[in-house]
Coordinates of C-alpha atoms in Angstrom, one line a residue:
M1 CA 135.5 100.2 123.2
R2 CA 133.7 102.7 125.4
K3 CA 129.9 102.5 125.1
I4 CA 128.0 105.8 124.5
Y5 CA 124.5 105.7 125.7
I6 CA 121.8 107.3 123.4
F7 CA 119.1 109.4 125.0
D8 CA 116.4 110.1 122.4
T9 CA 114.3 113.2 123.0
T10 CA 112.3 113.2 119.7
L11 CA 109.1 112.8 121.6
R12 CA 109.8 115.7 123.9
D13 CA 112.3 118.3 122.5
G14 CA 111.6 117.2 119.0
E15 CA 107.9 117.7 119.5
Q16 CA 108.7 121.3 120.5
S17 CA 109.4 122.0 116.9
P18 CA 107.0 124.7 115.6
G19 CA 104.0 123.1 114.0
V20 CA 104.6 119.6 115.5
N21 CA 101.9 118.1 117.7
L22 CA 102.0 114.4 118.1
N23 CA 99.0 112.5 119.6
T24 CA 99.3 109.6 121.9
Q25 CA 99.1 106.9 119.2
E26 CA 101.7 108.6 117.2
K27 CA 104.1 108.9 120.2
V28 CA 103.6 105.2 120.9
E29 CA 104.3 104.3 117.2
I30 CA 107.6 106.4 117.2
A31 CA 108.6 105.0 120.6
L32 CA 108.2 101.4 119.4
Q33 CA 110.4 102.2 116.4
L34 CA 113.0 103.8 118.7
E35 CA 112.9 100.6 120.7
K36 CA 113.7 98.7 117.4
L37 CA 116.5 101.1 116.8
A38 CA 117.8 100.1 120.3
V39 CA 118.1 103.6 121.9
D40 CA 119.0 103.3 125.6
R41 CA 116.7 106.0 126.9
I42 CA 113.5 107.6 125.6
E43 CA 112.3 110.9 126.9
A44 CA 108.6 110.6 126.2
G45 CA 107.4 114.1 127.1
F46 CA 106.8 116.7 129.7
P47 CA 103.9 115.3 131.9
A48 CA 103.2 118.6 133.7
A49 CA 102.5 120.4 130.5
S50 CA 99.0 119.0 130.0
P51 CA 96.8 116.0 130.9
G52 CA 97.2 114.9 127.3
D53 CA 101.0 114.9 127.5
L54 CA 100.9 113.0 130.8
A55 CA 98.6 110.3 129.3
A56 CA 100.9 110.0 126.2
V57 CA 104.0 109.5 128.4
N58 CA 102.1 106.9 130.4
A59 CA 101.1 105.1 127.2
V60 CA 104.7 105.0 126.1
A61 CA 105.9 103.9 129.6
R62 CA 103.6 100.9 129.7
I63 CA 104.5 99.6 126.3
I64 CA 108.3 100.0 126.1
K65 CA 110.2 97.1 127.7
N66 CA 113.8 97.4 126.4
A67 CA 114.6 101.1 127.0
S68 CA 114.4 103.4 130.0
V69 CA 111.4 105.8 129.7
I70 CA 111.9 109.3 131.0
G71 CA 109.7 112.2 131.9
L72 CA 110.9 115.8 132.1
A73 CA 110.2 118.0 135.1
R74 CA 111.1 121.5 136.3
S75 CA 112.5 121.6 139.8
R76 CA 109.1 121.7 141.4
E77 CA 107.2 119.2 143.5
Q78 CA 104.1 119.3 141.3
D79 CA 106.1 118.5 138.2
I80 CA 107.9 115.6 140.0
E81 CA 104.5 114.3 141.0
A82 CA 103.3 114.5 137.4
V83 CA 106.2 112.5 136.2
R84 CA 105.7 109.9 139.0
E85 CA 102.1 109.4 137.8
A86 CA 103.1 109.3 134.1
L87 CA 105.7 106.6 134.6
I88 CA 103.5 104.2 136.5
G89 CA 103.9 100.8 134.8
A90 CA 107.3 101.7 133.3
Q91 CA 109.9 98.9 133.2
D92 CA 112.8 101.2 133.8
P93 CA 111.6 104.7 134.8
C94 CA 113.8 107.8 135.1
I95 CA 113.0 111.5 135.9
H96 CA 114.8 114.3 134.2
L97 CA 115.0 117.5 136.3
F98 CA 116.2 120.8 135.1
L99 CA 116.9 124.3 136.5
A100 CA 118.6 127.2 134.8
T101 CA 122.1 128.2 136.0
S102 CA 123.6 130.8 133.6
P103 CA 123.9 134.4 134.7
I104 CA 121.4 135.6 132.1
H105 CA 118.8 133.0 133.2
R106 CA 119.4 133.6 136.9
K107 CA 118.9 137.3 136.5
H108 CA 116.1 137.6 134.0
K109 CA 114.1 134.4 134.2
L110 CA 114.5 132.9 137.6
R111 CA 115.5 136.1 139.5
M112 CA 117.5 134.0 141.8
E113 CA 121.0 134.2 143.3
K114 CA 123.4 131.3 143.0
Q115 CA 122.6 130.1 146.5
Q116 CA 118.9 130.0 145.7
V117 CA 119.5 128.0 142.6
L118 CA 121.6 125.5 144.5
E119 CA 119.0 125.1 147.2
T120 CA 116.1 124.8 144.8
A121 CA 117.9 122.1 142.7
E122 CA 119.0 120.2 145.8
A123 CA 115.5 120.1 147.2
A124 CA 114.0 118.9 143.9
I125 CA 116.6 116.1 143.5
K126 CA 116.0 114.9 147.1
Y127 CA 112.2 115.0 146.6
A128 CA 112.5 113.0 143.4
K129 CA 114.8 110.5 145.1
K130 CA 111.8 109.4 147.2
Y131 CA 110.2 108.0 144.0
F132 CA 113.0 107.4 141.5
S133 CA 116.3 105.5 141.7
K134 CA 117.4 107.0 138.4
I135 CA 117.6 110.8 138.3
E136 CA 119.0 113.0 135.5
F137 CA 119.7 116.6 136.4
S138 CA 120.3 119.3 133.8
P139 CA 121.7 122.8 134.7
E140 CA 119.8 124.6 131.8
D141 CA 122.1 126.8 129.7
A142 CA 125.1 125.1 131.1
G143 CA 127.2 126.3 128.1
R144 CA 126.9 129.9 129.3
T145 CA 127.3 129.1 133.0
E146 CA 130.4 130.0 134.9
L147 CA 132.7 126.9 135.1
D148 CA 133.2 127.2 138.8
F149 CA 129.5 127.4 139.5
L150 CA 128.8 124.6 137.1
C151 CA 131.3 122.4 139.0
E152 CA 129.6 123.5 142.3
I153 CA 126.1 122.6 141.2
T154 CA 127.3 119.3 139.6
A155 CA 129.0 118.3 142.9
M156 CA 125.8 119.2 144.8
A157 CA 123.6 117.2 142.4
I158 CA 125.8 114.1 142.8
R159 CA 125.7 114.4 146.6
A160 CA 121.9 114.8 146.5
G161 CA 121.4 111.6 144.5
A162 CA 121.5 112.4 140.7
T163 CA 122.7 109.4 138.6
V164 CA 123.2 111.4 135.4
I165 CA 124.4 115.0 135.0
N166 CA 123.4 116.5 131.6
I167 CA 125.3 119.5 130.2
P168 CA 123.0 121.3 127.8
D169 CA 124.1 123.9 125.2
T170 CA 120.6 125.2 125.4
V171 CA 120.9 127.9 122.8
G172 CA 123.6 126.4 120.5
Y173 CA 126.2 129.0 121.6
M174 CA 129.2 126.8 122.1
N175 CA 131.9 125.7 119.7
P176 CA 133.5 122.2 119.9
S177 CA 136.7 123.2 121.8
E178 CA 134.7 125.2 124.4
F179 CA 132.0 122.6 124.9
G180 CA 134.5 119.7 125.1
N181 CA 136.5 121.6 127.7
I182 CA 133.4 121.8 130.0
F183 CA 133.5 118.0 130.3
K184 CA 137.3 117.9 130.8
V185 CA 137.0 120.4 133.6
L186 CA 134.1 118.6 135.3
R187 CA 136.0 115.3 135.1
E188 CA 139.1 116.8 136.7
N189 CA 137.5 118.9 139.4
V190 CA 134.2 117.5 140.7
P191 CA 134.4 115.0 143.6
G192 CA 132.4 111.8 142.9
I193 CA 132.2 112.5 139.2
E194 CA 133.2 108.9 138.5
K195 CA 130.0 107.6 140.2
I196 CA 127.7 109.2 137.7
Q197 CA 127.3 109.5 133.9
L198 CA 127.9 112.7 132.1
S199 CA 125.6 113.6 129.2
A200 CA 125.6 116.1 126.4
H201 CA 122.5 117.9 125.0
C202 CA 123.3 120.3 122.1
H203 CA 121.2 122.6 119.9
D204 CA 122.1 123.5 116.4
D205 CA 121.6 127.3 116.3
L206 CA 125.1 127.8 114.9
G207 CA 125.2 124.5 113.0
M208 CA 127.6 122.8 115.5
A209 CA 125.3 120.5 117.4
T210 CA 126.8 117.2 116.1
A211 CA 130.4 118.6 116.3
N212 CA 129.8 119.7 119.9
A213 CA 128.3 116.3 120.9
L214 CA 131.3 114.5 119.4
A215 CA 133.7 116.9 121.2
A216 CA 131.9 115.9 124.4
V217 CA 132.5 112.2 123.6
L218 CA 136.2 112.9 123.1
N219 CA 136.3 114.6 126.6
G220 CA 134.5 112.0 128.6
A221 CA 130.8 112.2 127.9
D222 CA 129.0 108.9 128.5
Q223 CA 125.7 109.8 126.9
I224 CA 124.5 111.9 123.9
E225 CA 121.0 113.4 123.8
G226 CA 119.4 114.3 120.5
T227 CA 116.6 113.7 118.1
I228 CA 115.9 111.7 114.9
N229 CA 116.5 114.0 111.9
G230 CA 117.8 116.6 114.3
I231 CA 114.3 118.2 114.8
G232 CA 113.7 120.3 117.8
E233 CA 113.4 123.9 119.2
R234 CA 114.5 126.6 116.8
A235 CA 117.3 125.1 114.6
G236 CA 116.9 121.7 116.2
N237 CA 118.9 119.3 118.3
T238 CA 121.9 117.0 117.8
S239 CA 121.0 114.6 115.0
L240 CA 121.3 111.1 116.6
E241 CA 121.8 109.3 113.3
E242 CA 124.8 111.6 112.6
V243 CA 126.4 110.9 115.9
A244 CA 125.9 107.2 115.6
M245 CA 127.3 107.0 112.1
A246 CA 130.3 109.2 113.0
L247 CA 131.2 106.9 115.8
E248 CA 130.7 103.8 113.6
T249 CA 132.6 105.2 110.6
R250 CA 135.5 106.7 112.7
Q251 CA 135.8 104.0 115.4
E252 CA 139.6 104.2 115.3
F253 CA 139.4 107.9 116.1
F254 CA 136.7 108.1 118.7
Q255 CA 137.3 104.7 120.3
A256 CA 133.6 104.7 121.3
K257 CA 130.4 103.2 119.9
T258 CA 126.7 103.0 120.4
N259 CA 124.4 100.0 120.7
L260 CA 122.1 101.2 118.0
V261 CA 120.7 98.8 115.4
L262 CA 122.1 100.9 112.5
N263 CA 120.0 99.4 109.7
E264 CA 116.9 100.7 111.5
I265 CA 118.0 104.3 111.0
Y266 CA 116.4 105.1 107.7
R267 CA 113.1 103.6 108.6
T268 CA 113.1 105.5 111.9
S269 CA 113.9 108.7 110.0
R270 CA 111.1 108.2 107.6
L271 CA 108.5 107.5 110.3
V272 CA 109.4 110.6 112.3
S273 CA 109.3 112.7 109.1
K274 CA 105.9 111.4 108.2
L275 CA 104.3 111.8 111.6
T276 CA 105.7 115.2 112.4
G277 CA 105.3 116.6 108.9
M278 CA 108.9 117.8 108.9
V279 CA 110.5 117.0 105.5
V280 CA 114.0 115.7 105.6
P281 CA 116.2 118.0 103.3
G282 CA 117.7 116.2 100.3
N283 CA 121.2 117.2 101.4
K284 CA 120.7 116.1 105.1
A285 CA 123.6 113.9 106.2
I286 CA 123.0 110.2 106.5
V287 CA 119.2 110.1 105.8
G288 CA 118.7 112.8 103.1
A289 CA 117.6 111.7 99.6
N290 CA 121.0 112.7 98.1
A291 CA 123.2 111.3 100.9
F292 CA 124.1 108.3 98.7
A293 CA 123.4 109.9 95.3
H294 CA 126.2 110.7 92.7
E295 CA 125.7 112.9 89.7
S296 CA 129.2 114.2 88.8
G297 CA 130.8 112.3 86.0
I298 CA 134.1 112.1 88.0
H299 CA 132.3 110.7 91.0
Q300 CA 130.3 108.2 88.9
D301 CA 133.5 107.0 87.3
G302 CA 135.1 106.5 90.7
M303 CA 132.0 104.7 92.1
L304 CA 132.0 102.3 89.2
K305 CA 135.6 101.4 89.8
E306 CA 135.5 101.3 93.7
K307 CA 132.6 102.5 95.8
T308 CA 134.8 103.7 98.7
T309 CA 136.3 106.4 96.4
Y310 CA 133.3 108.5 97.1
E311 CA 131.2 106.7 99.7
I312 CA 132.6 106.4 103.3
M313 CA 129.4 104.5 104.3
S314 CA 127.3 101.9 102.7
P315 CA 123.6 102.7 102.2
D316 CA 122.6 99.3 103.5
T317 CA 124.3 100.1 106.8
I318 CA 121.4 102.4 107.6
G319 CA 118.7 100.1 106.1
L320 CA 118.6 101.8 102.7
K321 CA 118.5 98.8 100.4
E322 CA 118.2 98.9 96.6
S323 CA 115.9 96.1 95.8
K324 CA 116.2 94.0 92.6
L325 CA 112.6 93.0 92.8
V326 CA 110.6 95.2 90.5
L327 CA 106.9 95.5 91.3
G328 CA 104.1 96.4 88.9
K329 CA 100.5 95.7 88.1
H330 CA 101.2 92.1 87.2
S331 CA 102.9 91.3 90.6
G332 CA 101.1 88.9 92.9
R333 CA 100.4 89.0 96.6
H334 CA 103.3 86.7 97.5
A335 CA 105.9 88.9 95.8
F336 CA 104.3 91.9 97.5
R337 CA 104.5 90.3 100.9
E338 CA 108.2 89.3 100.3
K339 CA 108.9 92.9 99.3
L340 CA 107.4 94.2 102.5
I341 CA 109.4 91.7 104.6
D342 CA 112.6 92.8 102.8
M343 CA 111.8 96.4 103.5
G344 CA 111.4 95.7 107.2
Y345 CA 107.6 95.8 107.6
E346 CA 105.9 93.2 109.8
L347 CA 102.2 93.3 108.9
N348 CA 99.4 90.8 109.7
D349 CA 97.3 89.3 106.9
D350 CA 94.6 92.0 107.1
Q351 CA 97.2 94.7 106.9
V352 CA 98.9 93.1 104.0
N353 CA 95.6 92.6 102.1
A354 CA 94.7 96.3 102.7
A355 CA 98.1 97.4 101.6
F356 CA 98.0 95.1 98.5
A357 CA 94.7 96.6 97.4
K358 CA 96.2 100.1 97.6
F359 CA 99.3 98.8 95.7
K360 CA 97.2 97.4 92.9
D361 CA 95.3 100.7 92.6
L362 CA 98.6 102.5 92.3
A363 CA 100.2 99.9 89.9
D364 CA 97.3 100.6 87.5
K365 CA 98.4 104.2 87.3
K366 CA 102.2 103.6 87.2
K367 CA 104.4 101.4 85.0
E368 CA 106.7 100.6 87.9
V369 CA 106.2 101.0 91.6
S370 CA 109.3 101.9 93.5
D371 CA 110.4 101.3 97.1
E372 CA 109.5 104.9 98.0
D373 CA 106.0 104.4 96.6
I374 CA 105.5 101.3 98.8
R375 CA 106.8 103.1 101.9
A376 CA 104.4 106.0 101.3
L377 CA 101.5 103.6 100.9
I378 CA 102.3 101.6 104.0
E379 CA 103.3 104.5 106.3
E380 CA 100.1 106.4 105.3
K381 CA 98.2 103.6 107.0
L382 CA 100.5 102.8 109.9
I383 CA 98.8 105.3 112.3
A384 CA 95.1 104.6 112.4
T385 CA 92.8 107.5 113.3
P386 CA 89.1 106.8 113.7
E387 CA 87.6 107.5 110.2
L388 CA 84.5 109.5 111.1
F389 CA 84.6 110.8 107.5
A390 CA 86.1 109.1 104.5
L391 CA 86.4 110.4 100.9
D392 CA 84.3 108.5 98.4
T393 CA 84.4 110.5 95.2
L394 CA 85.8 113.9 94.1
Q395 CA 84.7 115.8 91.0
L396 CA 86.3 119.1 89.8
S397 CA 85.4 121.7 87.2
Y398 CA 88.2 124.1 86.4
G399 CA 89.3 126.5 83.7
N400 CA 91.4 129.6 83.6
Q401 CA 88.3 131.7 82.6
S402 CA 85.9 130.0 85.1
V403 CA 85.4 129.7 88.8
P404 CA 86.7 126.3 90.1
T405 CA 83.9 124.1 91.4
A406 CA 84.3 121.0 93.6
T407 CA 81.8 118.2 94.3
V408 CA 82.6 115.8 97.0
R409 CA 80.9 112.6 98.3
I410 CA 81.9 111.6 101.8
H411 CA 81.0 108.5 103.8
T412 CA 80.5 108.7 107.5
M413 CA 81.4 106.1 110.1
D414 CA 77.6 105.7 110.6
G415 CA 77.0 104.8 107.0
L416 CA 75.7 108.2 105.9
I417 CA 76.5 109.6 102.5
L418 CA 77.2 113.4 102.3
D419 CA 77.2 115.2 99.0
E420 CA 78.3 118.8 98.8
V421 CA 79.3 121.3 96.1
A422 CA 81.4 124.5 96.6
L423 CA 83.1 127.2 94.6
G424 CA 86.6 128.4 95.4
N425 CA 89.5 130.7 94.5
G426 CA 91.3 127.6 93.3
S427 CA 90.8 123.9 93.0
V428 CA 92.1 123.1 96.5
D429 CA 90.1 126.0 98.0
A430 CA 86.9 124.7 96.4
I431 CA 87.6 121.1 97.6
Y432 CA 88.2 122.3 101.2
K433 CA 85.1 124.5 101.2
A434 CA 83.0 121.5 100.0
I435 CA 84.5 119.3 102.7
D436 CA 83.8 121.9 105.4
K437 CA 80.1 122.0 104.2
A438 CA 79.9 118.2 104.3
T439 CA 81.5 117.8 107.7
K440 CA 80.0 120.9 109.3
E441 CA 83.4 121.5 111.0
E442 CA 84.7 125.1 111.2
V443 CA 88.4 124.9 110.9
E444 CA 91.4 127.2 110.0
L445 CA 94.0 126.0 107.5
E446 CA 97.3 126.8 109.2
D447 CA 99.7 125.1 106.8
Y448 CA 99.6 123.3 103.4
S449 CA 102.6 121.7 101.8
I450 CA 103.0 119.2 98.9
K451 CA 106.0 117.2 97.8
S452 CA 106.8 114.5 95.4
V453 CA 107.4 111.1 97.0
T454 CA 109.1 109.6 94.0
H455 CA 110.4 110.8 90.6
G456 CA 108.9 111.1 87.2
K457 CA 105.7 112.4 85.7
D458 CA 103.6 109.7 87.4
A459 CA 105.2 110.3 90.8
L460 CA 103.1 110.0 94.0
G461 CA 102.3 113.3 95.5
E462 CA 102.2 113.7 99.3
V463 CA 100.2 116.5 100.9
H464 CA 100.6 117.6 104.5
V465 CA 98.1 120.0 106.1
V466 CA 97.7 121.5 109.6
L467 CA 94.2 122.5 110.7
K468 CA 93.3 124.6 113.8
Q469 CA 90.1 124.7 115.7
N470 CA 90.0 127.0 118.7
D471 CA 93.2 125.8 120.7
I472 CA 93.4 122.4 119.0
T473 CA 95.7 121.7 116.0
A474 CA 96.0 118.5 114.0
Q475 CA 98.0 117.3 111.1
G476 CA 96.7 115.4 108.1
R477 CA 98.5 113.5 105.4
G478 CA 97.3 112.2 102.0
V479 CA 99.1 110.4 99.2
S480 CA 98.0 109.9 95.6
T481 CA 99.3 110.2 92.0
D482 CA 96.7 113.0 91.8
I483 CA 97.7 116.0 94.0
L484 CA 94.1 117.2 94.3
E485 CA 92.9 113.8 95.6
A486 CA 95.9 113.8 98.0
S487 CA 94.9 117.3 99.1
A488 CA 91.3 116.1 99.9
K489 CA 92.6 113.0 101.7
A490 CA 95.0 115.1 103.8
Y491 CA 92.3 117.6 104.8
I492 CA 89.8 114.8 105.8
D493 CA 92.5 113.0 107.7
A494 CA 93.2 116.3 109.7
V495 CA 89.5 116.8 110.4
N496 CA 89.2 113.3 111.7
R497 CA 92.2 113.9 114.0
L498 CA 90.8 117.2 115.2
I499 CA 87.6 115.5 116.2
D500 CA 89.6 112.7 117.9
K501 CA 91.7 115.3 119.8
R502 CA 88.6 117.1 121.2
K503 CA 88.1 114.0 123.4
V504 CA 91.4 114.7 125.3
P505 CA 90.9 117.5 127.9
G506 CA 93.4 120.2 128.8
P507 CA 95.3 122.3 126.3
S508 CA 99.1 122.2 126.5
N509 CA 100.8 125.1 128.1
R510 CA 104.2 124.0 126.8
G511 CA 104.6 127.0 124.7
N512 CA 104.9 129.3 127.8
M513 CA 107.9 127.4 129.2
T514 CA 111.6 127.5 128.5
L515 CA 113.0 124.0 128.3
I516 CA 116.5 122.7 127.8

């Protein structure tokens, strides 16, 4: 079977999702999980965007050993130099160059004629060739580019030294038959096309990203680019888990497969959702909470008789295992450790002890602790931010005829104890005003969301907040059976991250650029 290479751009295009801003440590954590998933190529960021992004790409490049690490660059020498610096220490470095080619981009964005576009792209590829043996070139907005010009620029890129030609449907405009035909035409008309790999990069503006990517596979694409959970600009990118499971489930039709470790899909999805703050919809294909749920009586009857009547995939294929080991307040450390191993977590003794203490606290509040509860507890602690401030106690006074009052006690890293009281328009507002007084940080709350991690009246609540301070934004997460405690934890977590981010110079100018 033909191998389809997987190019993951969660850390670059995925991070361009509105409201998402990953720090270096979070990028490294996701990259290591992508390595476990066995993606072939990881696009770690856009080094020219900011010093912080360059440092994050370099951190990923130095730690990843089993995947090619890629940096994005416009067709400019200074961008290429930034990628060269960012990929120092990479085991298998690659640069991804792009330049717009469609009539609308040439006229309104670049203000270039076709010949100028050809010359600019050729010069950039040749310049990059001095530093990189692996070069991917993307004609941005290829889907709306004239086919004859697309063939011309592809042929030029091959002659100049590109090793991968990526065809982006930048604005999600194509349908499967149109997009697949582009690959067919390129295969039939471009000299030397057999020497390079063809890649497909789709966006989901019309809901056809996965379908278009699979149409590309059927017409000769060697590589699919996308993100975990389909996150990305506007409506998002091709969802890599959907492509991988479509190829796995319909092997006889596509006659192609990936090398992904499929049982790492669910855990990867969870991690990306946690760190980006982007909730996976319940009806999301493959990784949504309802993807393997059945409520209809007819469906339930069929499932009891033969699972394949209503399930074309098994949940354990993606790492979603239903455990028979029920954990509660009487469970011991050994059973807890075995449960973590069964769920795919590899923690050292100190991490297990810390997680076990959290588990015991939760078990005292719940009759039964589910797998989702444990995942929430573990993943809340996977990314360590320096705890300059930590919540000690929280007291609230509230009534529908009185003004909510919050009292907080906060410990500092230096051992100080800060006690503050504040009034608010609501309980959460009062809590946040008290924390502001204690930390003496002036911040703006840009986003606040809460969701239930598990089911039932004693479910864990997860709060996600986004704080802004000048040009810096940071996300915070908090988990508790009490949503007000979770709210306080999330806010303090975000404050700690904001303070940590202030140490990294150079605001990102990524928002002013149009990327593939």
